[in-house]
mmCIF file of C-alpha atoms and ligand atoms in Angstrom:
data_model
loop_
_atom_site.group_PDB
_atom_site.id
_atom_site.type_symbol
_atom_site.label_atom_id
_atom_site.label_comp_id
_atom_site.label_asym_id
_atom_site.label_seq_id
_atom_site.Cartn_x
_atom_site.Cartn_y
_atom_site.Cartn_z
ATOM 1 C CA MET E 180 7.144 -2.832 24.224
ATOM 2 C CA SER E 181 7.945 0.552 25.658
ATOM 3 C CA GLN E 182 11.016 2.815 25.404
ATOM 4 C CA SER E 183 13.298 1.729 28.353
ATOM 5 C CA GLY E 184 16.229 3.644 29.686
ATOM 6 C CA SER E 185 18.434 1.314 27.905
ATOM 7 C CA THR E 186 21.151 2.398 25.518
ATOM 8 C CA HIS E 187 20.361 -0.453 23.031
ATOM 9 C CA PRO E 188 18.058 0.800 20.612
ATOM 10 C CA GLN E 189 14.714 -0.934 20.111
ATOM 11 C CA LEU E 190 14.523 -2.859 16.879
ATOM 12 C CA LEU E 191 11.764 -2.433 14.075
ATOM 13 C CA CYS E 192 11.976 -3.965 10.785
ATOM 14 C CA VAL E 193 10.676 -4.785 7.365
ATOM 15 C CA ILE E 194 10.245 -8.502 6.322
ATOM 16 C CA GLY E 195 10.093 -9.724 2.837
ATOM 17 C CA ASP E 196 11.773 -11.642 0.038
ATOM 18 C CA PRO E 197 13.445 -9.968 -1.625
ATOM 19 C CA ILE E 198 13.867 -6.962 0.665
ATOM 20 C CA ALA E 199 17.302 -5.488 -0.080
ATOM 21 C CA HIS E 200 15.672 -3.010 -2.425
ATOM 22 C CA SER E 201 13.235 -1.832 0.266
ATOM 23 C CA LEU E 202 13.331 1.930 1.008
ATOM 24 C CA SER E 203 11.427 1.432 4.365
ATOM 25 C CA PRO E 204 14.806 1.565 6.419
ATOM 26 C CA VAL E 205 15.833 4.708 5.091
ATOM 27 C CA MET E 206 12.472 6.457 5.589
ATOM 28 C CA HIS E 207 11.853 4.968 8.996
ATOM 29 C CA GLN E 208 15.423 5.736 10.363
ATOM 30 C CA ALA E 209 15.330 9.342 9.107
ATOM 31 C CA ALA E 210 12.109 10.175 10.995
ATOM 32 C CA ILE E 211 13.449 8.140 14.191
ATOM 33 C CA ASN E 212 16.675 10.248 13.972
ATOM 34 C CA ALA E 213 14.787 13.473 13.329
ATOM 35 C CA LEU E 214 12.765 12.974 16.596
ATOM 36 C CA GLY E 215 15.664 11.527 18.706
ATOM 37 C CA LEU E 216 14.064 8.173 19.466
ATOM 38 C CA ASN E 217 16.018 5.071 20.569
ATOM 39 C CA TYR E 218 14.982 2.807 17.693
ATOM 40 C CA GLN E 219 16.591 1.100 14.732
ATOM 41 C CA TYR E 220 14.883 0.103 11.749
ATOM 42 C CA ILE E 221 16.383 -2.735 9.500
ATOM 43 C CA ALA E 222 15.520 -4.909 6.680
ATOM 44 C CA CYS E 223 15.239 -8.661 7.199
ATOM 45 C CA ARG E 224 14.929 -11.151 4.486
ATOM 46 C CA VAL E 225 12.348 -13.915 5.617
ATOM 47 C CA LEU E 226 11.688 -16.768 3.066
ATOM 48 C CA PRO E 227 8.000 -17.973 2.721
ATOM 49 C CA ALA E 228 9.086 -21.196 4.369
ATOM 50 C CA GLU E 229 10.473 -19.151 7.477
ATOM 51 C CA LEU E 230 7.600 -17.078 8.252
ATOM 52 C CA GLY E 231 5.928 -19.061 10.919
ATOM 53 C CA ASP E 232 9.038 -19.430 12.727
ATOM 54 C CA PHE E 233 9.921 -15.939 12.507
ATOM 55 C CA VAL E 234 6.593 -14.918 13.970
ATOM 56 C CA ASP E 235 7.216 -17.462 16.770
ATOM 57 C CA ASP E 236 10.572 -16.086 17.627
ATOM 58 C CA VAL E 237 9.470 -12.432 17.708
ATOM 59 C CA ARG E 238 6.654 -13.436 20.051
ATOM 60 C CA ARG E 239 9.060 -15.547 22.243
ATOM 61 C CA THR E 240 12.079 -13.308 22.539
ATOM 62 C CA LYS E 241 10.305 -9.942 21.998
ATOM 63 C CA ARG E 242 13.250 -8.767 20.119
ATOM 64 C CA LEU E 243 11.342 -6.350 17.748
ATOM 65 C CA ALA E 244 9.124 -3.473 18.980
ATOM 66 C CA GLY E 245 7.050 -4.167 15.825
ATOM 67 C CA PHE E 246 7.598 -4.655 11.897
ATOM 68 C CA ASN E 247 6.328 -4.172 8.557
ATOM 69 C CA VAL E 248 5.319 -6.813 6.162
ATOM 70 C CA THR E 249 5.736 -6.843 2.300
ATOM 71 C CA LEU E 250 5.694 -9.217 -0.607
ATOM 72 C CA PRO E 251 5.337 -12.381 -0.440
ATOM 73 C CA HIS E 252 4.009 -12.269 3.296
ATOM 74 C CA LYS E 253 1.020 -9.641 3.430
ATOM 75 C CA GLU E 254 -1.568 -12.329 2.951
ATOM 76 C CA THR E 255 0.286 -15.493 4.407
ATOM 77 C CA ILE E 256 1.220 -13.985 7.668
ATOM 78 C CA LEU E 257 -2.505 -13.739 8.849
ATOM 79 C CA PRO E 258 -2.847 -17.103 10.375
ATOM 80 C CA TYR E 259 0.427 -16.709 12.425
ATOM 81 C CA LEU E 260 -0.639 -13.569 14.316
ATOM 82 C CA ASP E 261 -2.448 -13.210 17.599
ATOM 83 C CA GLU E 262 -4.871 -10.667 16.665
ATOM 84 C CA ILE E 263 -6.071 -9.172 13.171
ATOM 85 C CA SER E 264 -7.768 -5.646 12.991
ATOM 86 C CA GLU E 265 -11.033 -5.820 11.371
ATOM 87 C CA LEU E 266 -9.666 -3.518 8.552
ATOM 88 C CA ALA E 267 -6.860 -6.022 7.835
ATOM 89 C CA SER E 268 -9.147 -8.913 7.742
ATOM 90 C CA ARG E 269 -11.625 -7.115 5.424
ATOM 91 C CA VAL E 270 -8.444 -6.115 2.989
ATOM 92 C CA GLY E 271 -7.324 -9.551 3.587
ATOM 93 C CA ALA E 272 -3.547 -8.389 3.997
ATOM 94 C CA VAL E 273 -1.275 -7.156 6.854
ATOM 95 C CA ASN E 274 1.435 -4.823 6.101
ATOM 96 C CA THR E 275 2.127 -3.884 9.754
ATOM 97 C CA VAL E 276 2.566 -5.797 13.160
ATOM 98 C CA TYR E 277 2.600 -4.146 16.453
ATOM 99 C CA TRP E 278 2.262 -5.286 20.140
ATOM 100 C CA GLN E 279 -0.848 -5.183 22.339
ATOM 101 C CA GLY E 280 0.492 -6.290 25.492
ATOM 102 C CA ASN E 281 2.038 -9.756 24.953
ATOM 103 C CA ARG E 282 -0.041 -10.186 21.703
ATOM 104 C CA LEU E 283 1.144 -9.540 18.295
ATOM 105 C CA CYS E 284 -1.550 -7.747 16.270
ATOM 106 C CA GLY E 285 -1.557 -7.143 12.439
ATOM 107 C CA THR E 286 -3.147 -4.442 10.697
ATOM 108 C CA ASN E 287 -3.079 -2.746 7.370
ATOM 109 C CA THR E 288 -1.916 0.802 6.819
ATOM 110 C CA ASP E 289 -1.688 0.884 3.166
ATOM 111 C CA VAL E 290 -5.556 1.817 3.255
ATOM 112 C CA ALA E 291 -4.474 4.950 5.323
ATOM 113 C CA GLY E 292 -1.464 5.351 3.060
ATOM 114 C CA PHE E 293 -3.590 5.641 -0.074
ATOM 115 C CA SER E 294 -6.167 7.927 1.456
ATOM 116 C CA TYR E 295 -3.135 10.249 2.768
ATOM 117 C CA ALA E 296 -1.936 10.258 -0.774
ATOM 118 C CA LEU E 297 -5.398 11.317 -2.393
ATOM 119 C CA GLU E 298 -5.945 13.798 0.396
ATOM 120 C CA SER E 299 -2.680 15.417 -0.315
ATOM 121 C CA LEU E 300 -3.797 16.428 -3.836
ATOM 122 C CA GLY E 301 -5.989 19.051 -2.086
ATOM 123 C CA LYS E 302 -9.184 17.934 -4.218
ATOM 124 C CA SER E 303 -12.677 17.133 -3.109
ATOM 125 C CA LEU E 304 -12.909 13.203 -3.009
ATOM 126 C CA SER E 305 -16.546 12.847 -2.150
ATOM 127 C CA ARG E 306 -19.046 11.075 -4.547
ATOM 128 C CA LYS E 307 -16.201 10.730 -7.046
ATOM 129 C CA SER E 308 -15.546 7.890 -9.552
ATOM 130 C CA ALA E 309 -12.363 5.719 -9.904
ATOM 131 C CA CYS E 310 -11.162 3.171 -12.392
ATOM 132 C CA VAL E 311 -8.840 0.916 -10.633
ATOM 133 C CA LEU E 312 -6.549 -1.208 -12.895
ATOM 134 C CA GLY E 313 -5.466 -4.556 -11.266
ATOM 135 C CA ALA E 314 -6.975 -6.639 -8.621
ATOM 136 C CA GLY E 315 -4.251 -8.159 -6.363
ATOM 137 C CA GLY E 316 -3.292 -7.167 -2.778
ATOM 138 C CA ALA E 317 -2.572 -3.571 -3.474
ATOM 139 C CA SER E 318 -5.782 -2.972 -5.304
ATOM 140 C CA ARG E 319 -7.846 -4.601 -2.570
ATOM 141 C CA ALA E 320 -6.393 -1.935 0.013
ATOM 142 C CA ILE E 321 -6.971 0.926 -2.442
ATOM 143 C CA VAL E 322 -10.537 0.009 -3.331
ATOM 144 C CA TYR E 323 -11.230 -0.210 0.562
ATOM 145 C CA ALA E 324 -9.735 3.405 0.830
ATOM 146 C CA LEU E 325 -12.014 4.633 -2.187
ATOM 147 C CA GLY E 326 -15.155 3.037 -0.447
ATOM 148 C CA ALA E 327 -14.345 4.589 2.915
ATOM 149 C CA LEU E 328 -13.633 8.006 1.358
ATOM 150 C CA GLY E 329 -17.090 7.887 -0.111
ATOM 151 C CA PHE E 330 -16.515 7.465 -3.806
ATOM 152 C CA SER E 331 -19.797 6.975 -5.674
ATOM 153 C CA GLN E 332 -18.336 4.481 -8.239
ATOM 154 C CA VAL E 333 -15.201 2.293 -8.364
ATOM 155 C CA ALA E 334 -14.733 -0.098 -11.513
ATOM 156 C CA VAL E 335 -12.117 -2.672 -10.860
ATOM 157 C CA VAL E 336 -10.623 -3.763 -14.312
ATOM 158 C CA ASN E 337 -8.405 -6.841 -14.525
ATOM 159 C CA ARG E 338 -6.940 -9.212 -16.766
ATOM 160 C CA THR E 339 -8.276 -12.234 -14.846
ATOM 161 C CA ILE E 340 -11.864 -11.022 -14.374
ATOM 162 C CA GLU E 341 -12.576 -13.792 -11.547
ATOM 163 C CA LYS E 342 -10.196 -11.791 -9.416
ATOM 164 C CA ALA E 343 -11.876 -8.703 -9.963
ATOM 165 C CA GLN E 344 -15.332 -10.080 -9.265
ATOM 166 C CA ALA E 345 -14.053 -11.900 -6.071
ATOM 167 C CA LEU E 346 -12.459 -8.425 -4.954
ATOM 168 C CA VAL E 347 -15.993 -6.574 -5.654
ATOM 169 C CA GLU E 348 -17.911 -9.275 -4.043
ATOM 170 C CA SER E 349 -15.884 -9.013 -0.802
ATOM 171 C CA MET E 350 -15.664 -5.285 -0.523
ATOM 172 C CA SER E 351 -19.469 -4.410 -1.704
ATOM 173 C CA PRO E 352 -21.137 -5.259 1.833
ATOM 174 C CA HIS E 353 -18.964 -2.806 3.413
ATOM 175 C CA PHE E 354 -19.692 -0.083 1.254
ATOM 176 C CA PRO E 355 -23.390 0.370 0.318
ATOM 177 C CA ASP E 356 -23.175 3.688 -1.010
ATOM 178 C CA THR E 357 -20.494 2.734 -3.451
ATOM 179 C CA THR E 358 -21.305 1.012 -6.737
ATOM 180 C CA LEU E 359 -18.591 -1.496 -7.370
ATOM 181 C CA ILE E 360 -17.985 -2.940 -10.764
ATOM 182 C CA ALA E 361 -15.878 -5.808 -11.947
ATOM 183 C CA SER E 362 -14.700 -5.602 -15.444
ATOM 184 C CA ALA E 363 -12.382 -7.509 -17.675
ATOM 185 C CA TRP E 364 -9.337 -5.703 -19.370
ATOM 186 C CA GLN E 365 -11.289 -4.900 -22.470
ATOM 187 C CA HIS E 366 -11.057 -2.085 -24.945
ATOM 188 C CA GLU E 367 -14.570 -0.943 -24.920
ATOM 189 C CA ARG E 368 -15.101 -1.161 -21.090
ATOM 190 C CA LEU E 369 -11.769 0.559 -20.694
ATOM 191 C CA ASP E 370 -12.616 3.332 -22.962
ATOM 192 C CA SER E 371 -15.816 4.093 -21.234
ATOM 193 C CA PHE E 372 -14.168 3.962 -17.620
ATOM 194 C CA VAL E 373 -11.241 5.982 -18.552
ATOM 195 C CA ALA E 374 -13.654 8.746 -20.253
ATOM 196 C CA THR E 375 -15.846 9.042 -17.151
ATOM 197 C CA SER E 376 -13.339 8.317 -14.050
ATOM 198 C CA ASP E 377 -12.128 11.188 -11.805
ATOM 199 C CA PHE E 378 -9.310 9.004 -10.945
ATOM 200 C CA ILE E 379 -7.502 6.431 -12.984
ATOM 201 C CA ILE E 380 -5.321 4.090 -10.661
ATOM 202 C CA ASN E 381 -2.732 1.583 -11.626
ATOM 203 C CA THR E 382 -2.119 -1.149 -9.024
ATOM 204 C CA THR E 383 -0.798 -3.678 -11.464
ATOM 205 C CA SER E 384 2.946 -4.656 -11.661
ATOM 206 C CA ILE E 385 3.255 -3.893 -15.195
ATOM 207 C CA GLY E 386 6.129 -1.498 -15.747
ATOM 208 C CA LEU E 387 8.322 -2.542 -12.606
ATOM 209 C CA ALA E 388 10.492 -4.391 -14.943
ATOM 210 C CA GLY E 389 10.744 -1.549 -17.356
ATOM 211 C CA GLU E 390 8.170 -3.233 -19.771
ATOM 212 C CA PRO E 391 5.830 -0.834 -21.639
ATOM 213 C CA TYR E 392 2.177 -0.352 -20.350
ATOM 214 C CA PRO E 393 -0.658 -1.306 -22.671
ATOM 215 C CA THR E 394 -2.174 1.734 -24.560
ATOM 216 C CA LEU E 395 -4.851 3.331 -22.698
ATOM 217 C CA PRO E 396 -7.416 6.096 -23.910
ATOM 218 C CA PHE E 397 -5.928 8.812 -21.754
ATOM 219 C CA HIS E 398 -6.798 11.256 -24.575
ATOM 220 C CA ARG E 399 -10.575 10.549 -23.779
ATOM 221 C CA ALA E 400 -9.987 11.309 -20.081
ATOM 222 C CA LYS E 401 -11.917 14.205 -18.270
ATOM 223 C CA ALA E 402 -9.836 17.290 -18.189
ATOM 224 C CA ASP E 403 -9.305 17.191 -14.588
ATOM 225 C CA ALA E 404 -8.859 13.604 -14.094
ATOM 226 C CA VAL E 405 -5.852 12.502 -12.107
ATOM 227 C CA ALA E 406 -3.625 9.342 -12.802
ATOM 228 C CA CYS E 407 -2.234 7.596 -9.843
ATOM 229 C CA ASP E 408 0.210 4.638 -9.598
ATOM 230 C CA ILE E 409 1.581 2.659 -6.534
ATOM 231 C CA ILE E 410 4.849 2.428 -8.432
ATOM 232 C CA TYR E 411 7.649 5.160 -7.402
ATOM 233 C CA ARG E 412 10.570 3.824 -8.748
ATOM 234 C CA PRO E 413 11.031 5.306 -11.439
ATOM 235 C CA LEU E 414 9.204 8.177 -10.391
ATOM 236 C CA LEU E 415 7.412 8.499 -13.633
ATOM 237 C CA PRO E 416 6.668 4.734 -14.382
ATOM 238 C CA PRO E 417 5.075 3.694 -17.761
ATOM 239 C CA PHE E 418 1.598 4.079 -16.841
ATOM 240 C CA LEU E 419 2.136 7.756 -15.664
ATOM 241 C CA THR E 420 4.474 8.516 -18.526
ATOM 242 C CA GLN E 421 1.404 7.770 -20.907
ATOM 243 C CA ALA E 422 -1.075 9.652 -18.892
ATOM 244 C CA ASN E 423 1.370 12.672 -18.494
ATOM 245 C CA ALA E 424 1.735 12.625 -22.344
ATOM 246 C CA SER E 425 -2.014 12.971 -22.697
ATOM 247 C CA GLY E 426 -1.868 16.158 -20.036
ATOM 248 C CA LEU E 427 -3.285 14.521 -16.855
ATOM 249 C CA GLN E 428 -2.260 15.432 -13.476
ATOM 250 C CA CYS E 429 -0.205 12.543 -12.106
ATOM 251 C CA GLN E 430 0.805 11.060 -8.720
ATOM 252 C CA ASN E 431 3.322 8.296 -8.256
ATOM 253 C CA GLY E 432 3.301 5.843 -5.230
ATOM 254 C CA MET E 433 5.767 7.868 -3.191
ATOM 255 C CA ALA E 434 2.944 9.481 -1.090
ATOM 256 C CA MET E 435 1.124 6.386 -0.477
ATOM 257 C CA PHE E 436 4.504 4.718 0.700
ATOM 258 C CA ILE E 437 5.004 7.725 2.951
ATOM 259 C CA GLY E 438 1.394 7.710 4.302
ATOM 260 C CA GLN E 439 1.617 3.983 5.141
ATOM 261 C CA GLY E 440 4.913 4.337 6.744
ATOM 262 C CA GLN E 441 3.600 7.338 8.775
ATOM 263 C CA ALA E 442 0.633 5.267 10.097
ATOM 264 C CA SER E 443 2.794 2.216 10.972
ATOM 265 C CA PHE E 444 5.393 4.651 12.735
ATOM 266 C CA GLN E 445 2.593 6.001 14.893
ATOM 267 C CA LEU E 446 1.424 2.696 15.951
ATOM 268 C CA TRP E 447 4.858 1.438 17.171
ATOM 269 C CA THR E 448 6.222 4.631 18.597
ATOM 270 C CA GLY E 449 3.069 6.781 19.693
ATOM 271 C CA GLN E 450 4.563 9.767 17.736
ATOM 272 C CA THR E 451 3.910 11.541 14.528
ATOM 273 C CA PRO E 452 6.777 11.105 12.252
ATOM 274 C CA PRO E 453 8.016 14.344 10.045
ATOM 275 C CA VAL E 454 6.797 13.546 6.507
ATOM 276 C CA ASP E 455 9.000 16.143 4.965
ATOM 277 C CA VAL E 456 12.037 14.509 6.522
ATOM 278 C CA MET E 457 10.776 11.003 5.150
ATOM 279 C CA GLU E 458 10.235 12.461 1.907
ATOM 280 C CA LYS E 459 13.708 14.301 1.701
ATOM 281 C CA ALA E 460 15.629 10.972 2.789
ATOM 282 C CA LEU E 461 14.009 9.058 -0.045
ATOM 283 C CA VAL E 462 14.843 11.653 -2.588
ATOM 284 C CA PRO E 463 18.420 10.294 -3.348
ATOM 285 C CA PHE E 464 17.363 6.812 -4.001
ATOM 286 C CA LEU E 465 14.620 7.646 -6.417
ATOM 287 C CA SER E 466 16.372 9.973 -8.787
HETATM 288 P P1 LIG D 68 0.083 -7.003 -5.438
HETATM 289 O O1 LIG D 68 -0.236 -7.729 -4.185
HETATM 290 O O2 LIG D 68 1.220 -6.060 -5.511
HETATM 291 O O3 LIG D 68 -1.170 -6.057 -5.921
HETATM 292 P P2 LIG D 68 -0.435 -9.202 -7.124
HETATM 293 O O4 LIG D 68 -1.344 -9.675 -6.086
HETATM 294 O O5 LIG D 68 0.496 -10.237 -7.568
HETATM 295 O O6 LIG D 68 0.490 -7.861 -6.497
HETATM 296 O O7 LIG D 68 -1.272 -8.376 -8.280
HETATM 297 C C1 LIG D 68 -0.605 -8.067 -9.562
HETATM 298 C C2 LIG D 68 -1.770 -7.407 -10.396
HETATM 299 O O8 LIG D 68 -1.016 -7.037 -11.458
HETATM 300 C C3 LIG D 68 -2.834 -8.387 -10.742
HETATM 301 O O9 LIG D 68 -3.958 -7.637 -10.799
HETATM 302 C C4 LIG D 68 -2.297 -8.774 -12.097
HETATM 303 O O10 LIG D 68 -3.424 -9.232 -13.027
HETATM 304 P P3 LIG D 68 -3.966 -10.830 -12.928
HETATM 305 O O11 LIG D 68 -4.753 -10.997 -11.661
HETATM 306 O O12 LIG D 68 -4.713 -10.898 -14.223
HETATM 307 O O13 LIG D 68 -2.668 -11.809 -12.681
HETATM 308 C C5 LIG D 68 -1.810 -7.676 -12.668
HETATM 309 N N1 LIG D 68 -0.784 -7.758 -13.840
HETATM 310 C C6 LIG D 68 0.416 -8.281 -13.690
HETATM 311 N N2 LIG D 68 0.893 -8.133 -14.899
HETATM 312 C C7 LIG D 68 -0.005 -8.117 -15.662
HETATM 313 C C8 LIG D 68 -0.134 -7.826 -17.319
HETATM 314 N N3 LIG D 68 1.052 -8.157 -18.032
HETATM 315 N N4 LIG D 68 -1.142 -7.534 -17.720
HETATM 316 C C9 LIG D 68 -2.223 -7.252 -17.031
HETATM 317 N N5 LIG D 68 -2.263 -7.296 -15.584
HETATM 318 C C10 LIG D 68 -1.189 -7.622 -15.068
#
């Protein structure tokens, strides 16, 4: 859909369940307003049983110019769309839907979002090593980003080893120059990965409900290691609180959130959103 002369704003939205907590409307609307575009970005609760009807309705009525997809629909939406980008099918998850002519296309901007977050640290990323904790949907996008950034080694550590193994097996063919290792959440292996990794990355949901993070041997980490989390509420989640106490440089999930939003916004509007405006709009909701 293109911008028309109509005074009615074109609608963009994020779908999920629950969705009331989403900060995507705040972030995107701030960018839309700053650029003077005629869009409105809203949150829309879609229950799992309603997902197919929702996509059909958007295809038929064209009432949305595009939309974001969050939990629990990132994986289940794939069969309902007309086209899936190669990236999204490799990651196995869609977080952004946009129009190509009359076709609804799904892609994944979480990969670009995480790359943006790491690049914003201003460090060299080539041939580095990472330890990724967790093997869910977020982990898949992050491991893909690390492979694409040219990391030499990525260890995926997960409570359920089978999920880590499946993730590594599906990603390995795409990144022949990256050694991908699957590991159980086990003290000795964690000791070694934490001690040798340049980036230690939490993708698990531990801490979201305020529960403590299992103790990690951050005191053994390299002096210049960076701890990254995908959580940004609270700004210093339990994983980063622990890493910070051991003196590690820490980055929460806000940069990844902004990075994925920026890439989605570009797909829908063809314009580059002002990152500083997006960040500033989020601040009151994060403190
Ligand atoms: P997302 O799509 O956001 O990544 P997910 O697919 O539900 O969410 O994945 C959540 C991740 O957090 C998983 O790796 C999960 O481990 P399991 O695969 O063993 O379930 C991890 N996780 C959640 N709670 C955990 C806990 N208490 N201890 C260790 N890992 C946990």
